[in-house]
């Protein structure tokens, strides 16, 4: 059974169940729960989640609904049986973990080729995707492929030349996501993908911009880190490179050009800072996962960011007049 076949069959099971009930008629583009079926498979592949856990997480995040325990159990078993994981306890068996190694140069070249062919000015290049994915994986809340893939593509509906190209692109995109996730979760050193310019210099601007775009999904949750005097410094290299070439001179962290030595320090800070941010939000992600499993919403307790505080990027401006002006809406 192909992946598309699995998505179709899972969507049929979800449609039969119709966990939204009468609300389904008011949801635009529900499309027989096909998006949710794709996200369920993704959650199982990435995290090794059980069918029941994946179904619970996806439906609660997509619709904010409380699921009936009996119905959840029954339909999870049906989906598990469909995926041929019903040997002993079908509602609780995960499907095999995917390959978590880095992609080959040929695979990265293919991703870069497709991304570079996109016409939208909002579409990302490979370096930006790497920073974007790192941001989403560091974040305190999970973001699903149905939410972030359209951002990568810049909102283009016809992004592929063929179905075969689309399948390979999305498969490799998910594989790269898995590799970053594995690296951040393990003791391995995270190394950002940084493209060299025509002079053979890696600037890091696109990577940092991608990271900042990832923060736009849950901006309020990032405020806690930005207001943390002890840990907020991890974001300084990211903001500095993201705004280095900002059209507004006042938004640039440095008035003078960044020299080679300073850039080397900032690029090293991207790798170190990303790991620090990932560790900072680890407890938040656990609380969010537990809350989702219990059918509740996790709300962070603590002081809100002071918009009049100095910006952590080191510009000397107030946060609301600097990075908070363009990053957090």
PDB file of C-alpha atoms in Angstrom:
ATOM      1  CA  UNK A   1       0.000   0.000   0.000  1.00  0.00           C
ATOM      2  CA  UNK A   2       1.469   3.344  -1.036  1.00  0.00           C
ATOM      3  CA  UNK A   3       1.534   6.402   1.187  1.00  0.00           C
ATOM      4  CA  UNK A   4      -1.250   8.007  -0.870  1.00  0.00           C
ATOM      5  CA  UNK A   5      -3.347   4.858  -0.452  1.00  0.00           C
ATOM      6  CA  UNK A   6      -2.827   4.984   3.304  1.00  0.00           C
ATOM      7  CA  UNK A   7      -3.833   8.639   3.432  1.00  0.00           C
ATOM      8  CA  UNK A   8      -6.981   7.900   1.430  1.00  0.00           C
ATOM      9  CA  UNK A   9      -7.975   4.950   3.598  1.00  0.00           C
ATOM     10  CA  UNK A  10      -7.291   6.785   6.863  1.00  0.00           C
ATOM     11  CA  UNK A  11      -9.323   9.745   5.625  1.00  0.00           C
ATOM     12  CA  UNK A  12     -12.204   7.371   4.883  1.00  0.00           C
ATOM     13  CA  UNK A  13     -12.068   6.015   8.424  1.00  0.00           C
ATOM     14  CA  UNK A  14     -11.967   9.558   9.831  1.00  0.00           C
ATOM     15  CA  UNK A  15     -14.870  10.575   7.611  1.00  0.00           C
ATOM     16  CA  UNK A  16     -16.915   7.641   8.816  1.00  0.00           C
ATOM     17  CA  UNK A  17     -16.108   8.581  12.386  1.00  0.00           C
ATOM     18  CA  UNK A  18     -16.547  12.331  11.745  1.00  0.00           C
ATOM     19  CA  UNK A  19     -15.200  13.472  15.132  1.00  0.00           C
ATOM     20  CA  UNK A  20     -16.366  17.028  14.381  1.00  0.00           C
ATOM     21  CA  UNK A  21     -19.965  15.967  14.114  1.00  0.00           C
ATOM     22  CA  UNK A  22     -22.243  18.740  12.882  1.00  0.00           C
ATOM     23  CA  UNK A  23     -19.313  21.187  12.966  1.00  0.00           C
ATOM     24  CA  UNK A  24     -17.830  19.466   9.923  1.00  0.00           C
ATOM     25  CA  UNK A  25     -20.276  21.337   7.691  1.00  0.00           C
ATOM     26  CA  UNK A  26     -18.816  24.668   8.848  1.00  0.00           C
ATOM     27  CA  UNK A  27     -15.136  23.797   8.243  1.00  0.00           C
ATOM     28  CA  UNK A  28     -13.805  25.017   4.914  1.00  0.00           C
ATOM     29  CA  UNK A  29     -11.590  22.674   2.873  1.00  0.00           C
ATOM     30  CA  UNK A  30     -12.115  19.754   5.251  1.00  0.00           C
ATOM     31  CA  UNK A  31     -11.779  17.455   2.211  1.00  0.00           C
ATOM     32  CA  UNK A  32     -12.789  14.279   4.044  1.00  0.00           C
ATOM     33  CA  UNK A  33     -10.063  14.778   6.680  1.00  0.00           C
ATOM     34  CA  UNK A  34      -7.266  14.123   4.152  1.00  0.00           C
ATOM     35  CA  UNK A  35      -4.978  16.748   5.699  1.00  0.00           C
ATOM     36  CA  UNK A  36      -5.448  15.203   9.125  1.00  0.00           C
ATOM     37  CA  UNK A  37      -4.746  11.740   7.683  1.00  0.00           C
ATOM     38  CA  UNK A  38      -1.440  13.016   6.285  1.00  0.00           C
ATOM     39  CA  UNK A  39      -0.527  14.598   9.615  1.00  0.00           C
ATOM     40  CA  UNK A  40      -1.328  11.384  11.508  1.00  0.00           C
ATOM     41  CA  UNK A  41       1.104   9.438   9.325  1.00  0.00           C
ATOM     42  CA  UNK A  42       3.698  12.182   9.766  1.00  0.00           C
ATOM     43  CA  UNK A  43       3.390  12.151  13.574  1.00  0.00           C
ATOM     44  CA  UNK A  44       3.850   8.394  13.631  1.00  0.00           C
ATOM     45  CA  UNK A  45       6.865   8.497  11.327  1.00  0.00           C
ATOM     46  CA  UNK A  46       8.640  11.369  13.034  1.00  0.00           C
ATOM     47  CA  UNK A  47       8.072  10.563  16.689  1.00  0.00           C
ATOM     48  CA  UNK A  48       7.259   6.864  16.540  1.00  0.00           C
ATOM     49  CA  UNK A  49       3.915   7.833  18.036  1.00  0.00           C
ATOM     50  CA  UNK A  50       1.291   5.150  18.472  1.00  0.00           C
ATOM     51  CA  UNK A  51      -1.781   5.382  16.269  1.00  0.00           C
ATOM     52  CA  UNK A  52      -3.940   6.449  19.190  1.00  0.00           C
ATOM     53  CA  UNK A  53      -1.514   9.130  20.328  1.00  0.00           C
ATOM     54  CA  UNK A  54      -1.049  10.467  16.794  1.00  0.00           C
ATOM     55  CA  UNK A  55      -4.809  10.612  16.163  1.00  0.00           C
ATOM     56  CA  UNK A  56      -5.390  12.392  19.465  1.00  0.00           C
ATOM     57  CA  UNK A  57      -2.640  14.957  18.921  1.00  0.00           C
ATOM     58  CA  UNK A  58      -3.554  15.781  15.328  1.00  0.00           C
ATOM     59  CA  UNK A  59      -7.315  16.104  15.828  1.00  0.00           C
ATOM     60  CA  UNK A  60      -6.997  18.140  19.002  1.00  0.00           C
ATOM     61  CA  UNK A  61      -4.462  20.491  17.474  1.00  0.00           C
ATOM     62  CA  UNK A  62      -6.423  20.860  14.237  1.00  0.00           C
ATOM     63  CA  UNK A  63      -9.863  21.395  15.735  1.00  0.00           C
ATOM     64  CA  UNK A  64      -9.477  21.933  19.491  1.00  0.00           C
ATOM     65  CA  UNK A  65     -12.056  19.239  20.260  1.00  0.00           C
ATOM     66  CA  UNK A  66     -12.434  16.735  23.084  1.00  0.00           C
ATOM     67  CA  UNK A  67     -12.566  13.191  21.722  1.00  0.00           C
ATOM     68  CA  UNK A  68     -14.868  10.478  22.990  1.00  0.00           C
ATOM     69  CA  UNK A  69     -12.638   7.814  24.583  1.00  0.00           C
ATOM     70  CA  UNK A  70     -14.642   4.869  23.253  1.00  0.00           C
ATOM     71  CA  UNK A  71     -14.771   6.202  19.698  1.00  0.00           C
ATOM     72  CA  UNK A  72     -11.073   7.134  19.817  1.00  0.00           C
ATOM     73  CA  UNK A  73     -10.198   3.601  20.884  1.00  0.00           C
ATOM     74  CA  UNK A  74     -12.324   1.960  18.195  1.00  0.00           C
ATOM     75  CA  UNK A  75     -11.185   4.084  15.282  1.00  0.00           C
ATOM     76  CA  UNK A  76      -7.545   4.019  16.384  1.00  0.00           C
ATOM     77  CA  UNK A  77      -7.709   0.235  16.236  1.00  0.00           C
ATOM     78  CA  UNK A  78      -9.163   0.387  12.743  1.00  0.00           C
ATOM     79  CA  UNK A  79      -6.399   2.687  11.545  1.00  0.00           C
ATOM     80  CA  UNK A  80      -3.762   0.532  13.240  1.00  0.00           C
ATOM     81  CA  UNK A  81      -5.195  -2.552  11.566  1.00  0.00           C
ATOM     82  CA  UNK A  82      -5.095  -0.758   8.234  1.00  0.00           C
ATOM     83  CA  UNK A  83      -1.408  -0.005   8.735  1.00  0.00           C
ATOM     84  CA  UNK A  84      -0.742  -3.645   9.549  1.00  0.00           C
ATOM     85  CA  UNK A  85       0.462  -2.996  13.074  1.00  0.00           C
ATOM     86  CA  UNK A  86      -2.229  -5.070  14.772  1.00  0.00           C
ATOM     87  CA  UNK A  87      -0.178  -8.118  15.768  1.00  0.00           C
ATOM     88  CA  UNK A  88      -0.722  -7.729  19.499  1.00  0.00           C
ATOM     89  CA  UNK A  89      -2.144  -4.364  20.521  1.00  0.00           C
ATOM     90  CA  UNK A  90      -3.206  -2.477  17.390  1.00  0.00           C
ATOM     91  CA  UNK A  91      -4.170   0.784  19.047  1.00  0.00           C
ATOM     92  CA  UNK A  92      -0.756   1.231  20.586  1.00  0.00           C
ATOM     93  CA  UNK A  93       1.883   0.002  18.139  1.00  0.00           C
ATOM     94  CA  UNK A  94       3.993   2.579  16.262  1.00  0.00           C
ATOM     95  CA  UNK A  95       5.145   2.110  12.687  1.00  0.00           C
ATOM     96  CA  UNK A  96       8.919   1.771  12.068  1.00  0.00           C
ATOM     97  CA  UNK A  97      11.118   4.807  12.578  1.00  0.00           C
ATOM     98  CA  UNK A  98      12.453   6.460   9.424  1.00  0.00           C
ATOM     99  CA  UNK A  99      16.069   6.924   8.419  1.00  0.00           C
ATOM    100  CA  UNK A 100      17.465   9.785  10.502  1.00  0.00           C
ATOM    101  CA  UNK A 101      20.762  10.280   8.670  1.00  0.00           C
ATOM    102  CA  UNK A 102      21.578  13.429   6.726  1.00  0.00           C
ATOM    103  CA  UNK A 103      20.528  13.488   3.089  1.00  0.00           C
ATOM    104  CA  UNK A 104      23.016  12.838   0.322  1.00  0.00           C
ATOM    105  CA  UNK A 105      24.435  15.686  -1.747  1.00  0.00           C
ATOM    106  CA  UNK A 106      22.244  14.484  -4.620  1.00  0.00           C
ATOM    107  CA  UNK A 107      19.132  14.726  -2.453  1.00  0.00           C
ATOM    108  CA  UNK A 108      20.021  18.206  -1.236  1.00  0.00           C
ATOM    109  CA  UNK A 109      20.657  19.267  -4.827  1.00  0.00           C
ATOM    110  CA  UNK A 110      17.178  18.041  -5.758  1.00  0.00           C
ATOM    111  CA  UNK A 111      15.563  19.984  -2.914  1.00  0.00           C
ATOM    112  CA  UNK A 112      17.496  23.079  -3.902  1.00  0.00           C
ATOM    113  CA  UNK A 113      16.466  22.674  -7.544  1.00  0.00           C
ATOM    114  CA  UNK A 114      12.753  22.531  -6.701  1.00  0.00           C
ATOM    115  CA  UNK A 115      12.942  25.395  -4.216  1.00  0.00           C
ATOM    116  CA  UNK A 116      14.856  27.608  -6.632  1.00  0.00           C
ATOM    117  CA  UNK A 117      12.222  26.996  -9.301  1.00  0.00           C
ATOM    118  CA  UNK A 118       9.439  28.500  -7.183  1.00  0.00           C
ATOM    119  CA  UNK A 119       8.273  31.900  -8.392  1.00  0.00           C
ATOM    120  CA  UNK A 120       6.790  33.249  -5.174  1.00  0.00           C
ATOM    121  CA  UNK A 121       8.904  35.917  -3.473  1.00  0.00           C
ATOM    122  CA  UNK A 122       7.930  34.299  -0.161  1.00  0.00           C
ATOM    123  CA  UNK A 123       9.273  30.848  -1.124  1.00  0.00           C
ATOM    124  CA  UNK A 124      12.320  29.653   0.789  1.00  0.00           C
ATOM    125  CA  UNK A 125      15.707  28.463  -0.393  1.00  0.00           C
ATOM    126  CA  UNK A 126      17.415  25.447   1.204  1.00  0.00           C
ATOM    127  CA  UNK A 127      19.366  27.486   3.757  1.00  0.00           C
ATOM    128  CA  UNK A 128      16.211  29.261   4.869  1.00  0.00           C
ATOM    129  CA  UNK A 129      14.317  25.960   5.142  1.00  0.00           C
ATOM    130  CA  UNK A 130      17.040  24.626   7.425  1.00  0.00           C
ATOM    131  CA  UNK A 131      16.709  27.604   9.777  1.00  0.00           C
ATOM    132  CA  UNK A 132      12.906  27.456   9.545  1.00  0.00           C
ATOM    133  CA  UNK A 133      12.819  23.786  10.509  1.00  0.00           C
ATOM    134  CA  UNK A 134      15.285  24.334  13.362  1.00  0.00           C
ATOM    135  CA  UNK A 135      13.014  27.061  14.734  1.00  0.00           C
ATOM    136  CA  UNK A 136       9.879  24.917  14.515  1.00  0.00           C
ATOM    137  CA  UNK A 137      11.598  21.992  16.209  1.00  0.00           C
ATOM    138  CA  UNK A 138      12.886  24.234  19.003  1.00  0.00           C
ATOM    139  CA  UNK A 139       9.495  25.846  19.561  1.00  0.00           C
ATOM    140  CA  UNK A 140       7.378  25.042  22.614  1.00  0.00           C
ATOM    141  CA  UNK A 141       4.454  23.885  20.453  1.00  0.00           C
ATOM    142  CA  UNK A 142       4.323  21.373  17.623  1.00  0.00           C
ATOM    143  CA  UNK A 143       3.643  22.641  14.100  1.00  0.00           C
ATOM    144  CA  UNK A 144       2.248  20.140  11.583  1.00  0.00           C
ATOM    145  CA  UNK A 145       3.355  19.710   7.945  1.00  0.00           C
ATOM    146  CA  UNK A 146      -0.011  20.931   6.694  1.00  0.00           C
ATOM    147  CA  UNK A 147       0.827  24.223   8.407  1.00  0.00           C
ATOM    148  CA  UNK A 148       4.483  24.688   7.516  1.00  0.00           C
ATOM    149  CA  UNK A 149       4.900  23.165   4.037  1.00  0.00           C
ATOM    150  CA  UNK A 150       2.772  25.912   2.385  1.00  0.00           C
ATOM    151  CA  UNK A 151       5.056  28.492   4.042  1.00  0.00           C
ATOM    152  CA  UNK A 152       8.140  26.781   2.581  1.00  0.00           C
ATOM    153  CA  UNK A 153       6.533  26.923  -0.863  1.00  0.00           C
ATOM    154  CA  UNK A 154       5.574  30.566  -0.476  1.00  0.00           C
ATOM    155  CA  UNK A 155       1.896  29.724  -0.850  1.00  0.00           C
ATOM    156  CA  UNK A 156       2.263  28.323  -4.370  1.00  0.00           C
ATOM    157  CA  UNK A 157      -0.454  25.816  -5.271  1.00  0.00           C
ATOM    158  CA  UNK A 158       1.242  24.487  -8.410  1.00  0.00           C
ATOM    159  CA  UNK A 159       4.768  24.041  -7.124  1.00  0.00           C
ATOM    160  CA  UNK A 160       5.655  20.758  -8.826  1.00  0.00           C
ATOM    161  CA  UNK A 161       6.164  19.621 -12.384  1.00  0.00           C
ATOM    162  CA  UNK A 162       4.745  16.153 -11.742  1.00  0.00           C
ATOM    163  CA  UNK A 163       3.284  13.926  -9.048  1.00  0.00           C
ATOM    164  CA  UNK A 164       6.555  12.010  -8.949  1.00  0.00           C
ATOM    165  CA  UNK A 165       8.518  15.199  -8.289  1.00  0.00           C
ATOM    166  CA  UNK A 166       6.049  16.232  -5.575  1.00  0.00           C
ATOM    167  CA  UNK A 167       6.342  12.881  -3.786  1.00  0.00           C
ATOM    168  CA  UNK A 168      10.135  12.890  -3.891  1.00  0.00           C
ATOM    169  CA  UNK A 169      10.343  16.513  -2.753  1.00  0.00           C
ATOM    170  CA  UNK A 170       8.013  16.015   0.221  1.00  0.00           C
ATOM    171  CA  UNK A 171       9.693  12.758   1.186  1.00  0.00           C
ATOM    172  CA  UNK A 172      13.123  14.407   1.218  1.00  0.00           C
ATOM    173  CA  UNK A 173      11.760  17.461   3.015  1.00  0.00           C
ATOM    174  CA  UNK A 174      10.399  15.242   5.794  1.00  0.00           C
ATOM    175  CA  UNK A 175      13.667  13.300   5.876  1.00  0.00           C
ATOM    176  CA  UNK A 176      15.586  16.532   6.434  1.00  0.00           C
ATOM    177  CA  UNK A 177      13.142  17.497   9.201  1.00  0.00           C
ATOM    178  CA  UNK A 178      13.713  14.095  10.817  1.00  0.00           C
ATOM    179  CA  UNK A 179      17.492  14.536  10.620  1.00  0.00           C
ATOM    180  CA  UNK A 180      17.385  17.933  12.351  1.00  0.00           C
ATOM    181  CA  UNK A 181      14.994  16.585  14.990  1.00  0.00           C
ATOM    182  CA  UNK A 182      17.268  13.617  15.681  1.00  0.00           C
ATOM    183  CA  UNK A 183      20.351  15.842  15.902  1.00  0.00           C
ATOM    184  CA  UNK A 184      18.729  18.225  18.377  1.00  0.00           C
ATOM    185  CA  UNK A 185      17.357  15.380  20.492  1.00  0.00           C
ATOM    186  CA  UNK A 186      20.702  13.596  20.645  1.00  0.00           C
ATOM    187  CA  UNK A 187      24.175  14.621  21.749  1.00  0.00           C
ATOM    188  CA  UNK A 188      25.208  15.190  18.133  1.00  0.00           C
ATOM    189  CA  UNK A 189      26.469  18.628  17.111  1.00  0.00           C
ATOM    190  CA  UNK A 190      23.920  20.595  15.128  1.00  0.00           C
ATOM    191  CA  UNK A 191      25.468  22.217  12.049  1.00  0.00           C
ATOM    192  CA  UNK A 192      23.277  24.642  10.065  1.00  0.00           C
ATOM    193  CA  UNK A 193      23.181  24.447   6.278  1.00  0.00           C
ATOM    194  CA  UNK A 194      24.867  27.663   5.128  1.00  0.00           C
ATOM    195  CA  UNK A 195      25.199  28.458   1.439  1.00  0.00           C
ATOM    196  CA  UNK A 196      28.233  30.366   0.153  1.00  0.00           C
ATOM    197  CA  UNK A 197      27.847  33.507  -1.940  1.00  0.00           C
ATOM    198  CA  UNK A 198      29.687  34.249  -5.200  1.00  0.00           C
ATOM    199  CA  UNK A 199      32.807  35.078  -3.179  1.00  0.00           C
ATOM    200  CA  UNK A 200      32.747  31.768  -1.346  1.00  0.00           C
ATOM    201  CA  UNK A 201      31.579  33.355   1.919  1.00  0.00           C
ATOM    202  CA  UNK A 202      28.826  31.881   4.088  1.00  0.00           C
ATOM    203  CA  UNK A 203      26.796  34.825   5.384  1.00  0.00           C
ATOM    204  CA  UNK A 204      24.093  33.016   7.387  1.00  0.00           C
ATOM    205  CA  UNK A 205      21.443  35.685   6.732  1.00  0.00           C
ATOM    206  CA  UNK A 206      18.945  33.371   5.034  1.00  0.00           C
ATOM    207  CA  UNK A 207      19.276  30.745   7.750  1.00  0.00           C
ATOM    208  CA  UNK A 208      18.567  33.338  10.427  1.00  0.00           C
ATOM    209  CA  UNK A 209      15.613  34.742   8.470  1.00  0.00           C
ATOM    210  CA  UNK A 210      14.186  31.244   8.203  1.00  0.00           C
ATOM    211  CA  UNK A 211      14.498  30.771  11.958  1.00  0.00           C
ATOM    212  CA  UNK A 212      12.715  34.070  12.608  1.00  0.00           C
ATOM    213  CA  UNK A 213       9.906  33.103  10.213  1.00  0.00           C
ATOM    214  CA  UNK A 214       9.415  29.944  12.241  1.00  0.00           C
ATOM    215  CA  UNK A 215       8.845  32.084  15.329  1.00  0.00           C
ATOM    216  CA  UNK A 216       5.823  33.664  13.646  1.00  0.00           C
ATOM    217  CA  UNK A 217       3.733  30.529  14.259  1.00  0.00           C
ATOM    218  CA  UNK A 218       3.536  31.037  18.032  1.00  0.00           C
ATOM    219  CA  UNK A 219       5.039  34.487  18.676  1.00  0.00           C
ATOM    220  CA  UNK A 220       3.655  34.891  22.184  1.00  0.00           C
ATOM    221  CA  UNK A 221       5.416  31.726  23.350  1.00  0.00           C
ATOM    222  CA  UNK A 222       8.796  33.038  22.181  1.00  0.00           C
ATOM    223  CA  UNK A 223       8.392  36.191  24.263  1.00  0.00           C
ATOM    224  CA  UNK A 224       9.272  34.277  27.420  1.00  0.00           C
ATOM    225  CA  UNK A 225      12.714  33.413  26.056  1.00  0.00           C
ATOM    226  CA  UNK A 226      13.319  36.892  24.678  1.00  0.00           C
ATOM    227  CA  UNK A 227      12.556  38.357  28.106  1.00  0.00           C
ATOM    228  CA  UNK A 228      14.796  35.885  29.943  1.00  0.00           C
ATOM    229  CA  UNK A 229      17.995  37.700  30.926  1.00  0.00           C
ATOM    230  CA  UNK A 230      19.858  34.449  31.560  1.00  0.00           C
ATOM    231  CA  UNK A 231      18.918  32.536  28.398  1.00  0.00           C
ATOM    232  CA  UNK A 232      17.727  35.176  25.930  1.00  0.00           C
ATOM    233  CA  UNK A 233      21.279  35.749  24.725  1.00  0.00           C
ATOM    234  CA  UNK A 234      21.008  32.564  22.649  1.00  0.00           C
ATOM    235  CA  UNK A 235      18.866  34.554  20.217  1.00  0.00           C
ATOM    236  CA  UNK A 236      21.368  37.397  19.713  1.00  0.00           C
ATOM    237  CA  UNK A 237      23.336  35.832  16.785  1.00  0.00           C
ATOM    238  CA  UNK A 238      20.079  34.828  15.094  1.00  0.00           C
ATOM    239  CA  UNK A 239      18.539  38.280  15.305  1.00  0.00           C
ATOM    240  CA  UNK A 240      21.813  39.954  14.369  1.00  0.00           C
ATOM    241  CA  UNK A 241      22.130  38.004  11.109  1.00  0.00           C
ATOM    242  CA  UNK A 242      18.403  38.101  10.358  1.00  0.00           C
ATOM    243  CA  UNK A 243      18.394  41.898  10.447  1.00  0.00           C
ATOM    244  CA  UNK A 244      21.907  42.580   9.140  1.00  0.00           C
ATOM    245  CA  UNK A 245      20.599  43.718   5.744  1.00  0.00           C
ATOM    246  CA  UNK A 246      17.254  45.093   6.881  1.00  0.00           C
ATOM    247  CA  UNK A 247      16.052  47.899   4.543  1.00  0.00           C
ATOM    248  CA  UNK A 248      15.454  50.021   7.621  1.00  0.00           C
ATOM    249  CA  UNK A 249      18.907  51.093   8.878  1.00  0.00           C
ATOM    250  CA  UNK A 250      17.538  51.486  12.393  1.00  0.00           C
ATOM    251  CA  UNK A 251      16.625  47.798  12.456  1.00  0.00           C
ATOM    252  CA  UNK A 252      20.184  46.688  11.752  1.00  0.00           C
ATOM    253  CA  UNK A 253      22.017  45.515  14.885  1.00  0.00           C
ATOM    254  CA  UNK A 254      25.334  47.005  13.759  1.00  0.00           C
ATOM    255  CA  UNK A 255      25.854  50.330  12.052  1.00  0.00           C
ATOM    256  CA  UNK A 256      29.182  49.205  10.627  1.00  0.00           C
ATOM    257  CA  UNK A 257      29.646  46.220   8.308  1.00  0.00           C
ATOM    258  CA  UNK A 258      30.169  42.857  10.008  1.00  0.00           C
ATOM    259  CA  UNK A 259      33.812  41.882   9.620  1.00  0.00           C
ATOM    260  CA  UNK A 260      35.102  38.353   9.086  1.00  0.00           C
ATOM    261  CA  UNK A 261      35.928  37.675  12.741  1.00  0.00           C
ATOM    262  CA  UNK A 262      32.566  38.887  14.033  1.00  0.00           C
ATOM    263  CA  UNK A 263      30.702  36.902  11.373  1.00  0.00           C
ATOM    264  CA  UNK A 264      32.581  33.762  12.334  1.00  0.00           C
ATOM    265  CA  UNK A 265      31.454  34.251  15.938  1.00  0.00           C
ATOM    266  CA  UNK A 266      27.856  34.893  14.881  1.00  0.00           C
ATOM    267  CA  UNK A 267      27.780  31.793  12.659  1.00  0.00           C
ATOM    268  CA  UNK A 268      29.118  29.680  15.508  1.00  0.00           C
ATOM    269  CA  UNK A 269      26.421  31.257  17.658  1.00  0.00           C
ATOM    270  CA  UNK A 270      23.728  29.959  15.319  1.00  0.00           C
ATOM    271  CA  UNK A 271      24.683  26.356  16.053  1.00  0.00           C
ATOM    272  CA  UNK A 272      25.232  26.828  19.778  1.00  0.00           C
ATOM    273  CA  UNK A 273      22.201  29.079  20.199  1.00  0.00           C
ATOM    274  CA  UNK A 274      19.870  26.655  18.435  1.00  0.00           C
ATOM    275  CA  UNK A 275      20.826  23.863  20.814  1.00  0.00           C
ATOM    276  CA  UNK A 276      20.361  26.174  23.784  1.00  0.00           C
ATOM    277  CA  UNK A 277      16.917  27.258  22.597  1.00  0.00           C
ATOM    278  CA  UNK A 278      15.928  23.630  22.041  1.00  0.00           C
ATOM    279  CA  UNK A 279      16.923  22.760  25.605  1.00  0.00           C
ATOM    280  CA  UNK A 280      15.213  25.868  26.992  1.00  0.00           C
ATOM    281  CA  UNK A 281      11.819  24.892  25.583  1.00  0.00           C
ATOM    282  CA  UNK A 282      12.150  21.160  26.319  1.00  0.00           C
ATOM    283  CA  UNK A 283       9.984  21.320  29.436  1.00  0.00           C
ATOM    284  CA  UNK A 284       7.403  23.396  27.559  1.00  0.00           C
ATOM    285  CA  UNK A 285       7.136  20.760  24.832  1.00  0.00           C
ATOM    286  CA  UNK A 286       6.650  18.025  27.438  1.00  0.00           C
ATOM    287  CA  UNK A 287       3.925  20.022  29.172  1.00  0.00           C
ATOM    288  CA  UNK A 288       2.248  20.681  25.832  1.00  0.00           C
ATOM    289  CA  UNK A 289       2.367  16.988  24.911  1.00  0.00           C
ATOM    290  CA  UNK A 290       0.915  15.939  28.264  1.00  0.00           C
ATOM    291  CA  UNK A 291      -1.817  18.552  27.997  1.00  0.00           C
ATOM    292  CA  UNK A 292      -2.729  17.397  24.488  1.00  0.00           C
ATOM    293  CA  UNK A 293      -2.901  13.808  25.646  1.00  0.00           C
ATOM    294  CA  UNK A 294      -5.239  14.871  28.446  1.00  0.00           C
ATOM    295  CA  UNK A 295      -7.382  16.889  26.069  1.00  0.00           C
ATOM    296  CA  UNK A 296      -6.394  20.199  27.642  1.00  0.00           C
ATOM    297  CA  UNK A 297      -4.546  23.324  26.541  1.00  0.00           C
ATOM    298  CA  UNK A 298      -1.222  24.136  28.168  1.00  0.00           C
ATOM    299  CA  UNK A 299      -0.935  27.772  29.207  1.00  0.00           C
ATOM    300  CA  UNK A 300       2.399  29.169  30.260  1.00  0.00           C
ATOM    301  CA  UNK A 301       2.519  30.840  33.636  1.00  0.00           C
ATOM    302  CA  UNK A 302       4.910  33.691  34.163  1.00  0.00           C
ATOM    303  CA  UNK A 303       5.493  37.358  33.414  1.00  0.00           C
ATOM    304  CA  UNK A 304       4.940  38.725  29.938  1.00  0.00           C
ATOM    305  CA  UNK A 305       7.781  40.314  28.012  1.00  0.00           C
ATOM    306  CA  UNK A 306       8.453  43.969  28.695  1.00  0.00           C
ATOM    307  CA  UNK A 307       8.109  45.709  25.356  1.00  0.00           C
ATOM    308  CA  UNK A 308      10.211  48.583  26.730  1.00  0.00           C
ATOM    309  CA  UNK A 309      13.115  46.327  27.669  1.00  0.00           C
ATOM    310  CA  UNK A 310      16.370  46.481  25.656  1.00  0.00           C
ATOM    311  CA  UNK A 311      16.254  44.236  22.593  1.00  0.00           C
ATOM    312  CA  UNK A 312      18.259  41.013  23.096  1.00  0.00           C
ATOM    313  CA  UNK A 313      19.874  41.409  19.658  1.00  0.00           C
ATOM    314  CA  UNK A 314      22.199  43.997  21.156  1.00  0.00           C
ATOM    315  CA  UNK A 315      21.117  46.970  19.045  1.00  0.00           C
ATOM    316  CA  UNK A 316      20.573  49.167  22.081  1.00  0.00           C
ATOM    317  CA  UNK A 317      16.997  49.923  21.020  1.00  0.00           C
ATOM    318  CA  UNK A 318      13.872  49.017  22.934  1.00  0.00           C
ATOM    319  CA  UNK A 319      12.521  45.594  22.032  1.00  0.00           C
ATOM    320  CA  UNK A 320       9.251  47.011  20.656  1.00  0.00           C
ATOM    321  CA  UNK A 321      11.212  49.283  18.317  1.00  0.00           C
ATOM    322  CA  UNK A 322      13.627  46.599  17.138  1.00  0.00           C
ATOM    323  CA  UNK A 323      13.171  42.829  16.684  1.00  0.00           C
ATOM    324  CA  UNK A 324       9.749  42.881  18.299  1.00  0.00           C
ATOM    325  CA  UNK A 325       8.611  45.301  15.631  1.00  0.00           C
ATOM    326  CA  UNK A 326       9.079  42.857  12.775  1.00  0.00           C
ATOM    327  CA  UNK A 327       9.159  39.426  14.353  1.00  0.00           C
ATOM    328  CA  UNK A 328       6.347  39.343  16.870  1.00  0.00           C
ATOM    329  CA  UNK A 329       2.935  40.418  15.705  1.00  0.00           C
TER     330      UNK A 329
END
